[in-house]
Amino acid sequence: MAEQSNNSQELPERPKEEQEGEKGPSKSALKKAAKEKEKAEKAAKRQAEEAAKKAADDANDVSKEDYGDLPMLGSQPYVPHADSAKRISLTELAQQNEDVSGKEVTFRAIVENARNQAAKLSFVVFRQGISTIQGVVAASDKLSRQMVKFAGSIPSESVVLVHALVEKPKEAVKSTTIQHLEVHVKQLFVIAKAEPQLPMQVEDAERPLPGEGEEQVENEGRPIVTLNTRLNNRVIDLRGKHNHAIFTIKDGVTLLFQEYLRSKGFIGANTPRLLGAPSEGGASVFEVSYFATKAFLAQSPQLYKQMLIAARFEKVMEVGPIFRAENSNTARHLTEFTGLDLEMAFEEDYHEVVTLLEELMLFIFNGLRTRYKLETDLVRSIYHVEDFALPAAGSVPRLTFAEGIQMLRDDGVEIGDFDDLSTPDEKRLGALVLKKYGSDFYVLDQYPLAIRPFYTMPSAETQAKYDASKPNDGYSNSYDFFMRGQEIMSGAQRIHDAGFLEKRMKEHVTPVDPKSEGLRDYVNAFRYGCPPHAGGGIGLERIVMLWLGLPNVRLASLFPRDPGRLAP
């Protein structure tokens, strides 16, 4: 018993607070609860006061019907608005000749940026396409401070409906494309609100990217947005004004291409992109599933263009996608691009076609200079490049391949007579041509036969010196066109005689079987009488890239495809 008594005396004593807790909450706990209650009461009172003030302000808001978020379009029955006929584009507004001061306008636009300058003043930059204009929201007896605050807090990239008066600013607005006018907002409604946090800012995407081999440098402390980031967020990237200009120009090249050729009697064609067998040899084709068998994506419309010539369509053109399964991860290659193709029968010599192609390209270049000057200047203000040097009509530098090789040798380049030109060689030759002829555009004619496709016509001199043991020696009636030292078009006179075509197919550097599934119908097309013909295929994205001085061809493709990119 004594041992048990000693053990009980060694037990630790419970804390005093814990002992008191048995009778009720401690004093400190009660004090804490009282403070929290008081804090909650103050917060509730403050919220009630703010709500009452807001209700009072809303009741006294003279502009409460003139701003706010509109219901989602389509969620309510459509009722035409009285101002529907008055809506105007910013481009139309800027181009009006008469004094438009005080004119009422209504337009839909994007908020490029918005800021509250003061309690009674906000500025909003509105954008449509590449046009921007400054909007002023100023408090008055007819426009409330609440509306001013609302305007300055609209997230960038939100879609809005604006009712305003046009005025002339005291000084030119240098931050917008429309500098001689501004709009004083009277009503402002949000049609579609953008999230406040975007994956990237449009203004960050409007800064230049480095060229191939160059390092990205920070621009005035702004974030560095890489090409990969831009392409991963392409929808936001494409909102940049320069991108709208790029793709307006790209559409313009297509328009000018078709306009000129239609004036020369060409007819538009649409040839297949799904083939039952590879048609031009080589491994650079994409294979796809096709029901119970397989198919291949066309590398070009070349064979079909020629078959149309045999079918008595003497002048054909086509604009369509081209697929190349080449693992080329360079700044100038895509696995899917847009081809501007043409083929035509000629009378006596293939240079008739070369001349037409030269005239076509000059028509496109001069059209871009005049019709698309605004867009060209906008993009070149970001990617600073020399103006494209053009020769006079009829004076396009046209060199033979041998002459081009000699120019390179004279400049210290070691290169063989029949070696294909590397990209550095092409760029170097382009610089030499510019220096000698004052032109960024030139033609290289009479390429070596061995580096051209099997359907290329050997030159007359080559045929005269034919050696069966060396069937691919010599030159051909083929040509490439260049811009700023880079190839934009490859073309040639095609073989139009079935027997000679079969012979060349068998003895080509990479022989193909004229009786194979993918080529049999093509060869047969020439057995029934086909006129001599020539043509070419132009890379649309290459023209846009080189005209504007873009550092990467992907910038000239809306949603580019390359060996590592299939999305978005």
Coordinates of C-alpha atoms in Angstrom, one line a residue:
M1 CA 0.0 0.0 0.0
A2 CA 2.8 2.4 0.8
E3 CA 4.3 1.7 -2.6
Q4 CA 1.1 2.6 -4.4
S5 CA 0.7 5.8 -2.4
N6 CA 4.2 6.9 -3.5
N7 CA 3.5 6.3 -7.1
S8 CA 0.3 8.4 -7.0
Q9 CA 2.2 11.3 -5.6
E10 CA 4.6 11.3 -8.6
L11 CA 1.8 11.9 -11.2
P12 CA 2.1 15.4 -12.9
E13 CA -0.4 18.0 -12.0
R14 CA -2.8 19.1 -14.8
P15 CA -2.4 22.7 -16.0
K16 CA -4.5 25.3 -14.2
E17 CA -6.3 26.3 -17.4
E18 CA -7.2 22.7 -18.1
Q19 CA -8.6 22.3 -14.6
E20 CA -10.7 25.5 -15.0
G21 CA -11.9 24.2 -18.3
E22 CA -13.9 21.6 -16.5
K23 CA -16.1 24.3 -15.1
G24 CA -16.4 26.3 -18.5
P25 CA -14.4 28.3 -21.2
S26 CA -11.2 30.0 -20.1
K27 CA -11.0 33.8 -19.8
S28 CA -8.7 34.0 -22.8
A29 CA -11.0 31.9 -25.0
L30 CA -14.0 34.1 -24.0
K31 CA -12.0 37.2 -24.8
K32 CA -10.9 35.8 -28.2
A33 CA -14.5 34.8 -29.1
A34 CA -15.7 38.3 -28.2
K35 CA -13.1 39.9 -30.4
E36 CA -14.0 37.7 -33.4
K37 CA -17.7 38.5 -32.9
E38 CA -16.9 42.2 -32.8
K39 CA -14.8 41.9 -36.0
A40 CA -17.6 40.0 -37.8
E41 CA -20.2 42.6 -36.7
K42 CA -17.9 45.4 -38.1
A43 CA -17.4 43.6 -41.3
A44 CA -21.1 43.0 -41.7
K45 CA -21.8 46.6 -41.0
R46 CA -19.2 47.7 -43.5
Q47 CA -20.6 45.4 -46.1
A48 CA -24.1 46.7 -45.4
E49 CA -22.9 50.3 -45.7
E50 CA -21.1 49.6 -48.9
A51 CA -24.2 47.8 -50.3
A52 CA -26.4 50.7 -49.3
K53 CA -24.0 53.1 -50.9
K54 CA -23.8 51.1 -54.1
A55 CA -27.6 50.9 -54.2
A56 CA -27.8 54.6 -53.7
D57 CA -25.1 55.2 -56.3
D58 CA -26.8 52.9 -58.7
A59 CA -30.1 54.6 -58.1
N60 CA -28.4 58.0 -58.8
D61 CA -26.3 56.6 -61.7
V62 CA -27.2 58.8 -64.7
S63 CA -25.4 56.3 -67.0
K64 CA -26.8 53.0 -65.6
E65 CA -28.5 52.3 -69.0
D66 CA -25.4 53.2 -71.0
Y67 CA -22.9 50.6 -69.9
G68 CA -22.5 47.1 -68.6
D69 CA -22.4 43.4 -69.8
L70 CA -24.8 42.4 -72.5
P71 CA -26.6 39.1 -72.4
M72 CA -24.9 36.4 -74.4
L73 CA -25.8 36.9 -78.0
G74 CA -28.2 34.2 -79.1
S75 CA -29.6 33.6 -75.6
Q76 CA -32.5 35.9 -76.2
P77 CA -34.9 36.4 -79.1
Y78 CA -33.3 38.7 -81.8
V79 CA -34.7 42.2 -82.0
P80 CA -33.0 44.6 -84.5
H81 CA -31.4 47.6 -82.9
A82 CA -32.2 51.1 -84.1
D83 CA -28.5 51.8 -84.6
S84 CA -27.8 48.7 -86.7
A85 CA -27.7 50.6 -90.0
K86 CA -25.3 53.2 -88.5
R87 CA -22.5 50.8 -87.7
I88 CA -19.2 51.7 -89.2
S89 CA -15.7 50.3 -89.4
L90 CA -12.7 52.1 -88.1
T91 CA -11.1 51.9 -91.6
E92 CA -14.1 53.6 -93.1
L93 CA -14.1 56.2 -90.4
A94 CA -10.4 57.0 -90.9
Q95 CA -10.8 57.3 -94.7
Q96 CA -13.7 59.8 -94.7
N97 CA -12.7 63.0 -96.4
E98 CA -15.2 65.4 -94.8
D99 CA -15.0 66.8 -91.3
V100 CA -16.5 64.2 -89.1
S101 CA -16.2 66.1 -85.8
G102 CA -19.3 65.6 -83.7
K103 CA -20.5 62.7 -85.9
E104 CA -22.3 59.9 -84.0
V105 CA -20.8 56.4 -84.7
T106 CA -21.5 52.9 -83.5
F107 CA -19.0 50.1 -83.9
R108 CA -18.0 46.7 -82.5
A109 CA -14.3 46.5 -81.5
I110 CA -11.7 44.8 -79.3
V111 CA -10.4 46.5 -76.2
E112 CA -6.6 46.6 -76.8
N113 CA -6.1 48.3 -73.4
A114 CA -8.1 50.3 -70.9
R115 CA -6.9 52.4 -68.0
N116 CA -8.4 54.7 -65.4
Q117 CA -6.6 58.0 -65.7
A118 CA -8.5 59.6 -62.8
A119 CA -11.9 59.2 -61.0
K120 CA -13.5 61.2 -63.8
L121 CA -11.4 60.0 -66.8
S122 CA -10.6 56.8 -68.6
F123 CA -8.9 56.0 -71.9
V124 CA -9.7 52.9 -74.0
V125 CA -7.9 51.8 -77.1
F126 CA -10.3 50.1 -79.5
R127 CA -9.1 47.8 -82.3
Q128 CA -10.5 46.4 -85.5
G129 CA -8.1 44.4 -87.6
I130 CA -4.9 46.5 -87.8
S131 CA -6.8 49.8 -87.1
T132 CA -6.8 51.3 -83.6
I133 CA -8.4 54.4 -82.2
Q134 CA -8.4 56.1 -78.8
G135 CA -11.6 56.3 -76.9
V136 CA -12.2 58.9 -74.1
V137 CA -14.6 58.2 -71.3
A138 CA -15.0 61.5 -69.3
A139 CA -17.4 62.0 -66.4
S140 CA -20.0 64.8 -66.8
D141 CA -23.6 65.6 -65.8
K142 CA -24.6 63.0 -68.4
L143 CA -21.9 60.4 -67.8
S144 CA -21.3 59.0 -64.4
R145 CA -18.1 58.2 -62.5
Q146 CA -19.3 54.6 -62.3
M147 CA -19.2 54.3 -66.1
V148 CA -15.7 55.8 -66.1
K149 CA -14.6 53.2 -63.6
F150 CA -16.3 50.4 -65.6
A151 CA -14.6 51.5 -68.8
G152 CA -11.2 51.6 -67.3
S153 CA -11.5 48.1 -65.8
I154 CA -12.6 46.2 -68.9
P155 CA -10.0 43.4 -69.5
S156 CA -7.9 43.6 -72.6
E157 CA -9.1 41.5 -75.6
S158 CA -12.8 41.9 -74.5
V159 CA -15.3 42.4 -77.3
V160 CA -17.3 45.6 -76.9
L161 CA -20.1 47.6 -78.6
V162 CA -19.3 51.4 -78.7
H163 CA -21.6 54.4 -79.2
A164 CA -19.6 57.6 -79.4
L165 CA -19.0 61.0 -80.9
V166 CA -16.0 61.5 -83.2
E167 CA -13.7 64.4 -82.3
K168 CA -10.4 65.7 -83.4
P169 CA -7.8 65.5 -80.5
K170 CA -5.7 68.5 -79.6
E171 CA -2.6 66.6 -80.5
A172 CA -2.1 63.6 -82.8
V173 CA -2.6 60.3 -80.9
K174 CA 0.8 58.5 -81.5
S175 CA -0.2 55.3 -79.8
T176 CA -2.9 54.4 -82.3
T177 CA -3.0 53.9 -86.1
I178 CA -5.8 56.5 -86.4
Q179 CA -4.0 59.5 -85.1
H180 CA -6.1 62.4 -86.3
L181 CA -9.3 61.3 -84.7
E182 CA -10.6 60.0 -81.3
V183 CA -14.0 58.9 -80.1
H184 CA -15.7 60.3 -77.0
V185 CA -17.7 57.3 -75.6
K186 CA -21.4 57.8 -74.8
Q187 CA -22.4 54.1 -74.4
L188 CA -20.1 51.1 -73.8
F189 CA -21.3 47.5 -73.6
V190 CA -19.3 44.3 -73.2
I191 CA -20.4 41.6 -75.7
A192 CA -17.8 39.0 -74.7
K193 CA -15.5 39.5 -71.7
A194 CA -11.9 38.1 -71.9
E195 CA -10.4 36.4 -68.9
P196 CA -8.1 38.8 -67.0
Q197 CA -5.1 36.5 -67.1
L198 CA -4.1 35.4 -70.7
P199 CA -1.5 32.7 -71.4
M200 CA 0.5 35.5 -73.2
Q201 CA -0.1 39.1 -74.0
V202 CA -0.8 40.2 -77.6
E203 CA 1.6 43.1 -77.3
D204 CA 4.4 40.6 -76.3
A205 CA 3.7 38.6 -79.4
E206 CA 4.1 41.8 -81.6
R207 CA 7.8 42.0 -80.9
P208 CA 10.3 40.5 -83.3
L209 CA 11.6 37.0 -83.2
P210 CA 15.3 36.3 -83.8
G211 CA 16.5 35.0 -87.1
E212 CA 17.9 31.4 -87.5
G213 CA 21.0 31.1 -85.5
E214 CA 20.4 34.4 -83.6
E215 CA 19.8 34.6 -79.8
Q216 CA 16.6 35.9 -78.4
V217 CA 17.3 39.2 -76.5
E218 CA 15.2 40.9 -73.9
N219 CA 13.2 43.8 -75.3
E220 CA 13.0 46.8 -73.0
G221 CA 12.3 44.6 -70.0
R222 CA 9.3 42.9 -71.6
P223 CA 8.9 39.1 -71.3
I224 CA 10.6 36.9 -73.9
V225 CA 7.9 35.1 -75.8
T226 CA 9.5 32.3 -77.9
L227 CA 8.2 31.0 -81.3
N228 CA 7.1 27.8 -79.6
T229 CA 5.1 29.7 -77.0
R230 CA 3.4 31.7 -79.7
L231 CA 2.5 28.7 -81.8
N232 CA 1.2 26.9 -78.7
N233 CA -1.1 29.8 -78.1
R234 CA -1.7 30.6 -81.8
V235 CA -5.2 32.1 -81.4
I236 CA -3.9 34.8 -79.1
D237 CA -0.7 35.2 -81.2
L238 CA -2.7 35.7 -84.4
R239 CA -4.5 38.6 -82.8
G240 CA -1.4 40.7 -83.2
K241 CA -1.8 43.5 -85.8
H242 CA 1.3 42.4 -87.6
N243 CA -0.2 38.9 -88.0
H244 CA -3.4 40.3 -89.5
A245 CA -1.1 42.2 -91.9
I246 CA 0.9 39.0 -92.7
F247 CA -2.1 37.0 -93.6
T248 CA -3.8 39.8 -95.5
I249 CA -0.6 39.9 -97.6
K250 CA -0.6 36.1 -98.0
D251 CA -4.2 36.3 -99.3
G252 CA -3.1 39.1 -101.6
V253 CA -0.4 37.0 -103.2
T254 CA -3.0 34.3 -104.0
L255 CA -5.3 36.9 -105.4
L256 CA -2.6 38.5 -107.6
F257 CA -1.4 35.1 -108.8
Q258 CA -4.9 34.1 -109.9
E259 CA -5.7 37.6 -111.3
Y260 CA -2.7 37.7 -113.6
L261 CA -3.0 34.1 -114.8
R262 CA -6.8 34.5 -115.5
S263 CA -5.9 37.5 -117.6
K264 CA -3.7 35.2 -119.7
G265 CA -6.3 32.6 -120.2
F266 CA -5.5 30.1 -117.4
I267 CA -8.3 28.1 -115.8
G268 CA -8.3 27.0 -112.2
A269 CA -8.0 23.3 -111.4
N270 CA -8.4 21.1 -108.3
T271 CA -6.4 17.9 -108.4
P272 CA -6.4 15.0 -105.9
R273 CA -4.4 15.0 -102.7
L274 CA -5.1 11.3 -101.9
L275 CA -3.1 9.0 -104.1
G276 CA -3.1 5.2 -104.4
A277 CA 0.6 5.1 -104.8
P278 CA 3.6 7.4 -104.5
S279 CA 3.8 9.2 -107.8
E280 CA 7.2 11.0 -107.9
G281 CA 9.4 8.4 -106.3
G282 CA 11.4 9.0 -103.1
A283 CA 10.4 8.4 -99.5
S284 CA 9.1 11.9 -98.7
V285 CA 5.4 10.9 -98.7
F286 CA 2.9 10.6 -95.9
E287 CA 1.1 7.3 -95.8
V288 CA -2.5 7.3 -94.5
S289 CA -5.2 4.6 -93.9
Y290 CA -7.8 4.4 -96.7
F291 CA -10.6 1.9 -95.9
A292 CA -9.1 -1.6 -96.2
T293 CA -5.9 -0.3 -97.9
K294 CA -3.5 2.6 -97.7
A295 CA -3.1 5.9 -99.5
F296 CA -0.5 8.7 -99.8
L297 CA -0.7 12.4 -99.5
A298 CA 0.3 14.2 -102.7
Q299 CA 3.8 15.8 -102.8
S300 CA 2.6 18.1 -105.6
P301 CA -0.1 18.3 -108.3
Q302 CA 2.7 17.9 -110.9
L303 CA 1.6 14.8 -112.7
Y304 CA -2.1 15.8 -112.8
K305 CA -1.2 19.2 -114.2
Q306 CA 0.5 17.5 -117.1
M307 CA -2.4 15.1 -117.6
L308 CA -4.7 18.1 -117.9
I309 CA -2.4 19.5 -120.6
A310 CA -2.8 16.2 -122.4
A311 CA -6.5 16.5 -121.8
R312 CA -6.5 19.7 -123.9
F313 CA -6.6 22.2 -121.0
E314 CA -3.7 24.2 -122.3
K315 CA -3.3 26.6 -119.4
V316 CA -4.0 25.4 -115.9
M317 CA -3.4 26.8 -112.4
E318 CA -4.0 25.6 -108.9
V319 CA -3.8 26.8 -105.3
G320 CA -3.7 23.9 -102.8
P321 CA -1.9 22.1 -100.0
I322 CA 1.4 20.3 -100.6
F323 CA 2.7 17.5 -98.2
R324 CA 6.3 16.6 -97.8
A325 CA 7.4 14.0 -95.3
E326 CA 10.9 15.5 -95.0
N327 CA 12.4 15.7 -91.5
S328 CA 13.7 19.2 -92.1
N329 CA 13.7 21.3 -89.0
T330 CA 14.9 24.5 -90.5
A331 CA 13.5 28.0 -90.6
R332 CA 12.3 27.6 -94.2
H333 CA 10.7 24.1 -94.3
L334 CA 7.2 22.9 -93.5
T335 CA 5.7 19.5 -93.9
E336 CA 2.4 21.1 -95.2
F337 CA 2.5 24.3 -97.2
T338 CA 0.5 26.0 -99.9
G339 CA 1.5 25.5 -103.5
L340 CA 0.8 28.0 -106.3
D341 CA 1.1 25.8 -109.4
L342 CA 0.7 26.4 -113.1
E343 CA 1.3 24.5 -116.3
M344 CA 0.9 25.6 -119.9
A345 CA 1.5 24.4 -123.4
F346 CA 4.0 26.6 -125.3
E347 CA 4.5 27.2 -129.0
E348 CA 8.3 26.9 -129.8
D349 CA 10.5 27.1 -126.7
Y350 CA 10.1 26.6 -123.0
H351 CA 11.5 30.1 -122.3
E352 CA 8.0 31.4 -123.3
V353 CA 6.9 29.9 -120.0
V354 CA 9.9 31.3 -118.1
T355 CA 9.1 34.8 -119.4
L356 CA 5.4 34.5 -118.4
L357 CA 6.5 33.3 -114.9
E358 CA 8.9 36.3 -114.6
E359 CA 6.0 38.7 -115.6
L360 CA 3.8 36.9 -113.1
M361 CA 6.2 37.4 -110.2
L362 CA 6.7 41.1 -111.1
F363 CA 3.0 41.6 -111.2
I364 CA 2.7 40.0 -107.7
F365 CA 5.6 42.1 -106.3
N366 CA 4.3 45.4 -107.7
G367 CA 0.8 44.6 -106.5
L368 CA 2.1 44.0 -103.0
R369 CA 4.0 47.4 -103.2
T370 CA 0.9 49.3 -104.2
R371 CA -2.2 47.5 -102.9
Y372 CA -0.7 46.1 -99.7
K373 CA 1.8 48.9 -98.8
L374 CA 0.1 49.6 -95.4
E375 CA 0.4 45.9 -94.3
T376 CA 3.9 45.6 -95.7
D377 CA 5.1 48.7 -93.8
L378 CA 3.5 47.5 -90.6
V379 CA 5.3 44.2 -90.6
R380 CA 8.6 45.7 -91.7
S381 CA 8.4 48.1 -88.8
I382 CA 8.8 45.0 -86.6
Y383 CA 11.1 43.0 -88.8
H384 CA 13.5 45.6 -90.2
V385 CA 14.5 44.5 -93.7
E386 CA 15.6 46.4 -96.8
D387 CA 13.0 47.2 -99.4
F388 CA 12.7 44.4 -102.0
A389 CA 14.9 45.4 -104.9
L390 CA 13.0 44.8 -108.2
P391 CA 14.3 44.9 -111.8
A392 CA 12.4 46.7 -114.5
A393 CA 10.0 44.6 -116.6
G394 CA 11.9 42.6 -119.1
S395 CA 15.1 43.0 -117.2
V396 CA 14.9 40.1 -114.7
P397 CA 18.4 38.7 -114.2
R398 CA 18.3 35.2 -115.9
L399 CA 21.5 33.3 -115.4
T400 CA 22.4 29.8 -116.5
F401 CA 23.4 27.4 -113.8
A402 CA 26.9 27.4 -115.1
E403 CA 27.1 31.2 -114.9
G404 CA 25.9 31.0 -111.3
I405 CA 28.5 28.5 -110.4
Q406 CA 31.2 30.7 -112.0
M407 CA 30.0 33.7 -109.9
L408 CA 30.4 31.6 -106.8
R409 CA 33.8 30.4 -107.8
D410 CA 34.9 34.0 -108.5
D411 CA 33.8 34.8 -105.0
G412 CA 36.0 32.0 -103.5
V413 CA 33.5 29.2 -103.2
E414 CA 34.7 25.7 -104.1
I415 CA 31.9 23.9 -106.0
G416 CA 31.7 21.4 -108.8
D417 CA 30.1 22.1 -112.2
F418 CA 27.1 19.8 -111.5
D419 CA 26.8 20.2 -107.7
D420 CA 23.5 21.1 -106.3
L421 CA 23.5 24.4 -104.5
S422 CA 23.3 24.4 -100.7
T423 CA 21.3 27.0 -98.8
P424 CA 24.4 29.0 -97.9
D425 CA 25.5 28.9 -101.6
E426 CA 22.0 30.1 -102.7
K427 CA 22.1 33.0 -100.2
R428 CA 25.6 33.9 -101.3
L429 CA 24.7 33.9 -105.0
G430 CA 21.7 36.0 -104.2
A431 CA 23.9 38.6 -102.6
L432 CA 26.2 38.6 -105.6
V433 CA 23.3 39.0 -108.0
L434 CA 22.0 41.9 -105.9
K435 CA 25.4 43.6 -106.0
K436 CA 25.8 43.1 -109.7
Y437 CA 22.3 43.5 -111.1
G438 CA 20.6 45.5 -108.3
S439 CA 17.8 42.9 -108.0
D440 CA 16.6 40.7 -105.1
F441 CA 14.7 38.6 -107.7
Y442 CA 16.4 36.4 -110.3
V443 CA 16.2 33.2 -112.3
L444 CA 18.7 30.4 -112.5
D445 CA 18.2 28.4 -115.7
Q446 CA 19.5 25.1 -117.2
Y447 CA 20.0 23.0 -114.1
P448 CA 22.1 19.8 -114.2
L449 CA 19.9 16.9 -115.4
A450 CA 21.0 14.6 -112.5
I451 CA 19.4 16.8 -109.8
R452 CA 16.0 17.2 -111.4
P453 CA 12.9 14.9 -111.5
F454 CA 12.5 12.1 -114.0
Y455 CA 10.0 14.1 -116.1
T456 CA 12.4 17.0 -116.8
M457 CA 13.4 17.5 -120.5
P458 CA 17.1 17.2 -121.1
S459 CA 18.5 20.3 -122.9
A460 CA 19.0 20.0 -126.7
E461 CA 22.8 20.0 -126.2
T462 CA 22.6 17.2 -123.6
Q463 CA 20.5 15.1 -125.9
A464 CA 22.9 15.7 -128.8
K465 CA 25.8 14.4 -126.6
Y466 CA 23.8 11.5 -125.1
D467 CA 26.0 8.7 -123.7
A468 CA 24.1 5.6 -122.6
S469 CA 26.8 4.9 -120.0
K470 CA 26.2 8.3 -118.5
P471 CA 22.5 9.0 -119.1
N472 CA 22.3 11.7 -116.5
D473 CA 25.2 13.9 -117.5
G474 CA 24.6 17.4 -118.8
Y475 CA 22.0 20.0 -118.3
S476 CA 18.2 20.3 -118.6
N477 CA 15.5 22.7 -119.6
S478 CA 14.7 23.5 -115.9
Y479 CA 14.8 26.6 -113.8
D480 CA 14.5 27.9 -110.2
F481 CA 13.3 31.4 -109.1
F482 CA 14.8 33.2 -106.2
M483 CA 13.9 35.9 -103.7
R484 CA 16.7 37.4 -101.5
G485 CA 18.9 34.4 -102.4
Q486 CA 16.3 31.7 -101.4
E487 CA 14.4 29.5 -103.8
I488 CA 10.7 30.2 -104.1
M489 CA 9.8 28.2 -107.3
S490 CA 11.1 25.2 -109.2
G491 CA 10.0 24.5 -112.7
A492 CA 10.9 22.9 -116.1
Q493 CA 9.9 21.8 -119.5
R494 CA 8.3 18.4 -119.1
I495 CA 8.8 15.4 -121.3
H496 CA 5.6 15.1 -123.4
D497 CA 6.6 12.0 -125.5
A498 CA 5.6 8.7 -123.9
G499 CA 8.4 6.6 -125.3
F500 CA 11.1 9.1 -124.3
L501 CA 9.5 9.5 -120.9
E502 CA 9.6 5.8 -120.2
K503 CA 13.3 5.8 -121.2
R504 CA 14.2 8.6 -118.8
M505 CA 12.2 7.0 -116.0
K506 CA 14.2 3.9 -116.3
E507 CA 17.6 5.5 -116.5
H508 CA 17.1 8.3 -114.0
V509 CA 19.5 8.6 -111.0
T510 CA 16.6 7.2 -108.9
P511 CA 14.8 4.9 -111.5
V512 CA 11.1 4.4 -111.4
D513 CA 8.9 1.9 -113.1
P514 CA 6.7 3.5 -115.8
K515 CA 4.2 0.6 -115.4
S516 CA 3.9 0.9 -111.7
E517 CA 0.4 1.6 -110.2
G518 CA 1.2 5.3 -109.4
L519 CA 2.7 6.1 -112.8
R520 CA 1.0 3.9 -115.4
D521 CA -2.0 6.3 -116.1
Y522 CA 0.4 9.3 -116.1
V523 CA 2.6 7.7 -118.8
N524 CA -0.4 6.6 -120.9
A525 CA -1.7 10.2 -121.0
F526 CA 1.1 11.1 -123.4
R527 CA 0.4 8.2 -125.8
Y528 CA -2.5 10.0 -127.4
G529 CA -0.7 13.2 -128.5
C530 CA 0.3 15.9 -126.0
P531 CA 1.7 19.4 -126.8
P532 CA 5.0 20.5 -125.4
H533 CA 4.5 22.1 -122.0
A534 CA 6.3 23.6 -119.0
G535 CA 5.3 25.1 -115.7
G536 CA 6.3 25.5 -112.1
G537 CA 5.4 25.2 -108.4
I538 CA 5.7 28.2 -106.1
G539 CA 5.8 28.1 -102.3
L540 CA 3.3 30.6 -101.1
E541 CA 4.7 30.9 -97.5
R542 CA 8.2 31.4 -98.9
I543 CA 7.1 34.4 -100.9
V544 CA 5.4 36.0 -97.8
M545 CA 8.4 35.2 -95.6
L546 CA 11.0 36.7 -98.0
W547 CA 8.9 39.7 -99.1
L548 CA 8.4 40.8 -95.5
G549 CA 11.8 39.7 -94.1
L550 CA 10.3 37.2 -91.6
P551 CA 12.9 35.1 -89.8
N552 CA 10.9 31.9 -90.0
V553 CA 8.5 30.4 -92.6
R554 CA 6.2 29.2 -89.7
L555 CA 5.2 32.9 -89.2
A556 CA 3.6 32.8 -92.7
S557 CA 1.4 29.7 -91.9
L558 CA -1.7 30.2 -89.8
F559 CA -1.3 26.8 -88.0
P560 CA 2.1 25.5 -89.2
R561 CA 2.9 21.8 -89.5
D562 CA 6.5 20.7 -89.2
P563 CA 8.2 17.4 -88.1
G564 CA 7.5 18.2 -84.4
R565 CA 4.1 20.0 -84.6
L566 CA 0.6 18.7 -85.3
A567 CA -1.3 21.1 -83.0
P568 CA -3.1 23.3 -82.6

